[in-house]
XYZ file of C-alpha atoms in Angstrom:
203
model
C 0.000 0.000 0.000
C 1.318 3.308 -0.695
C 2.020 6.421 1.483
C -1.100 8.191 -0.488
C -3.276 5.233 0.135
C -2.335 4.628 3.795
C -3.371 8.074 4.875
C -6.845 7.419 2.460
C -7.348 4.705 4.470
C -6.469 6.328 8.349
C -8.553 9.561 7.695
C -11.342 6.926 6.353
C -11.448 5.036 9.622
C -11.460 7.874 11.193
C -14.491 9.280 9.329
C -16.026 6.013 9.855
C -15.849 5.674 13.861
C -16.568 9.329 14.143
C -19.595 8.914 12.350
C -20.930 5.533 13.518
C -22.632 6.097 16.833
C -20.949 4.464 20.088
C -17.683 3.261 17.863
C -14.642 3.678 19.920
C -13.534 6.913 18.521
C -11.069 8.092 21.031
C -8.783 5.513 21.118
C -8.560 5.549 17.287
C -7.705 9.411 17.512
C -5.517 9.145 19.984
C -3.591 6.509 17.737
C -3.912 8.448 14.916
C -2.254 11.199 16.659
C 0.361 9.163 17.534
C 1.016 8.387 14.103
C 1.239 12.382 12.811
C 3.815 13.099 15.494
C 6.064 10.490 13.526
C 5.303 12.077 10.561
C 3.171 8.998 9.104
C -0.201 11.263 9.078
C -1.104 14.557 8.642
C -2.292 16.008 11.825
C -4.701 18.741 10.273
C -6.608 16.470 8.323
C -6.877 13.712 11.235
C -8.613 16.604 13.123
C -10.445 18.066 10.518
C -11.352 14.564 9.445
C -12.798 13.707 12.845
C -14.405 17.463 13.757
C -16.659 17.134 10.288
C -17.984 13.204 11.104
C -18.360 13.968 14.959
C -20.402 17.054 13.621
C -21.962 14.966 10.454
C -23.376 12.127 12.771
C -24.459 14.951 15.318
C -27.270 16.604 12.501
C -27.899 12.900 11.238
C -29.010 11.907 14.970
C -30.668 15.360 15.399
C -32.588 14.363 12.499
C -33.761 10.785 13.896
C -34.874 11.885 17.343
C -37.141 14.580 15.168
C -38.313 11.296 12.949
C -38.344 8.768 15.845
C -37.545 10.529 19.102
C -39.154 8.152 21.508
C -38.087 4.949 20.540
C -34.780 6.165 19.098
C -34.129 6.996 23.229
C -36.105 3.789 24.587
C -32.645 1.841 22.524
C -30.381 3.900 24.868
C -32.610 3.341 28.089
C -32.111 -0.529 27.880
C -28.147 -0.050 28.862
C -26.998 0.993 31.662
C -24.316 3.283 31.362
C -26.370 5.208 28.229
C -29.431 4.974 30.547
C -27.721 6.896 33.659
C -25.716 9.327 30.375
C -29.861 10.206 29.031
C -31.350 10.624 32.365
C -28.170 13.264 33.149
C -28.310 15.117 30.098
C -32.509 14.902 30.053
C -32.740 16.672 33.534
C -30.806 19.546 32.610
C -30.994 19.882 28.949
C -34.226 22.452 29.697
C -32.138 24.553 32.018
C -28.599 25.095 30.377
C -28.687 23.252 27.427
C -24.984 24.192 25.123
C -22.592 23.680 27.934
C -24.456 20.223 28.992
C -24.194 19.153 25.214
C -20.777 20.478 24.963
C -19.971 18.384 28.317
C -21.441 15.459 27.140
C -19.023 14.770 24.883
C -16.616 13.474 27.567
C -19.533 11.004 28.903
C -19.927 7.006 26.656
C -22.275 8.153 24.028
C -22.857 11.553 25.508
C -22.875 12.967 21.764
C -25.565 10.423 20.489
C -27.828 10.646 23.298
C -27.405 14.567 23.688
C -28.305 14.947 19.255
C -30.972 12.378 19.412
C -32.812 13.818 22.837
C -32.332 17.257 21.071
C -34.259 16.002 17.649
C -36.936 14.706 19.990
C -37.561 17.672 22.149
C -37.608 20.032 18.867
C -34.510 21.802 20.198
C -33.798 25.016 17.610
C -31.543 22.874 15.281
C -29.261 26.390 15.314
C -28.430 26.247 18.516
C -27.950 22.647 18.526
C -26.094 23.023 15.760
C -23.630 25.818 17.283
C -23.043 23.685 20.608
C -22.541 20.514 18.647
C -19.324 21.930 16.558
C -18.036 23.813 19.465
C -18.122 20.167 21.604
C -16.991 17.832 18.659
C -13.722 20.513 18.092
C -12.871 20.775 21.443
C -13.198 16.772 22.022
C -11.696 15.817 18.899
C -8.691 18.540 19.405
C -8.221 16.799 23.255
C -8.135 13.064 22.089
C -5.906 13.778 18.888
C -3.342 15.936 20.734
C -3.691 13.527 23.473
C -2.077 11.030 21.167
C 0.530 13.503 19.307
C 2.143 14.981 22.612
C 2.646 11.414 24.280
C 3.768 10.364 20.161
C 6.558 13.429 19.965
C 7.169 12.519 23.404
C 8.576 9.109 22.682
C 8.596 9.421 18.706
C 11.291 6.854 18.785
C 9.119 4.168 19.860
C 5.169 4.333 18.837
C 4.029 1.428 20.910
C 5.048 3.072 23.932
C 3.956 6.141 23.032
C 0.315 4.743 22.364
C 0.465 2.831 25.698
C 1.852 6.119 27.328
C -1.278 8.318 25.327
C -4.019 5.471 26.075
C -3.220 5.170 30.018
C -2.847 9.362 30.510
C -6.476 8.984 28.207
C -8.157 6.301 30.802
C -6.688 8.567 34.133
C -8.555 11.493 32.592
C -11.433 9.569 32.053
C -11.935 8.819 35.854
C -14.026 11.797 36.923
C -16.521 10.734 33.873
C -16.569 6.685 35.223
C -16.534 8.789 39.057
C -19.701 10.689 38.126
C -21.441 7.849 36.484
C -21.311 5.483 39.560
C -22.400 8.841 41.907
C -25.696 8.788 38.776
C -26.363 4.877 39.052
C -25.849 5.583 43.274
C -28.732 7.862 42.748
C -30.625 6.306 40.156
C -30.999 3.431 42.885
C -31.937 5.963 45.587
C -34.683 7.921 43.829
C -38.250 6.216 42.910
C -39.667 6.572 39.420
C -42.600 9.228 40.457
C -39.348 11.551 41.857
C -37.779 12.117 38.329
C -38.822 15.366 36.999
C -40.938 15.803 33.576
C -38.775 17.779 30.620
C -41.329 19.052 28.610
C -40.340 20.632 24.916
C -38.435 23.363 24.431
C -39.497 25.798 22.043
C -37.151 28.171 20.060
């Protein structure tokens, strides 16, 4: 395969887990930013690459939970970890809805559960719109570097630099897992009749 071809094929499978809802897309980021801090891809485009699926599959979601809402979010209910993600983002999306879409990003399928709620509740697709690039760049610029600093950082040896990228990426993630055992602690200590109603939000 050639040089050309290669980075065809990395900014493809980038495209593709970016776009594909609940692929893991930040370990294949953080890889590929490994890889442009050797000089075997082009860091731009990896982040480029990523910012226009994340953003892509955000509007195509958007668009289902306006189509389907309700039994687009019963699929996520049935999980746990995508249940407690919905039930966080649902009780607050009414109240202070760009920075909990924006934050979302950091929570397991925070960006498909915040785009498909939005569709559902009729949220202005402008607004959605405007939070959903603002959270895709800033995630998408956090795993990538993530993955070039620990890469230029040990560029002689890209196996421990993607071990080195992968563990820093899985210490950050703690206050996300943190927060999501403090939601299912709750979850458990609440009854049904407590959870609060989010009714549409007009634009």
């Amino acid at each position: 395969m050639s040089v050309p071809d290669s980075v065809t094929a990395a900014l493809g499978l980038v495209f593709l887990v970016g776009f594909v809802p609940l692929l893991p897309t930040e370990p294949v980021l953080i890889s590929c930013g490994v890889l442009a801090a050797s000089g075997k891809l082009p860091l731009q485009w990896v982040i480029v690459t990523a910012i226009a699926s994340c953003v892509l599959a955000d509007l195509v979601n958007y668009g289902i939970g306006r189509r389907i809402g309700e039994p687009a979010i019963a699929r996520f209910a049935h999980r746990r970890t995508p249940a407690l993600v919905l039930d966080w983002i649902k009780e607050r999306l009414a109240r202070n809805a760009e920075p909990i879409l924006i934050a979302g990003r950091w929570l397991p399928g925070g960006g498909t559960i915040g785009a498909v709620l939005c569709g559902s509740l009729r949220f202005p697709l402008r607004r959605f719109a405007l939070a959903s690039s603002i959270g895709c760049t800033l995630w998408c610029l956090y795993a990538t570097l993530l993955g070039y600093i620990g890469g230029s950082l040990a560029s002689d040896d890209i196996p421990l630099a993607l071990a080195v990228s992968l563990g820093v990426a899985a210490v950050l993630s703690l206050p996300a897992s943190m927060f999501l055992r403090a939601q299912r602690r709750r979850a458990l200590a609440v009854t049904i009749d407590d959870d609060p109603d989010l009714e549409p939000i007009a634009g």
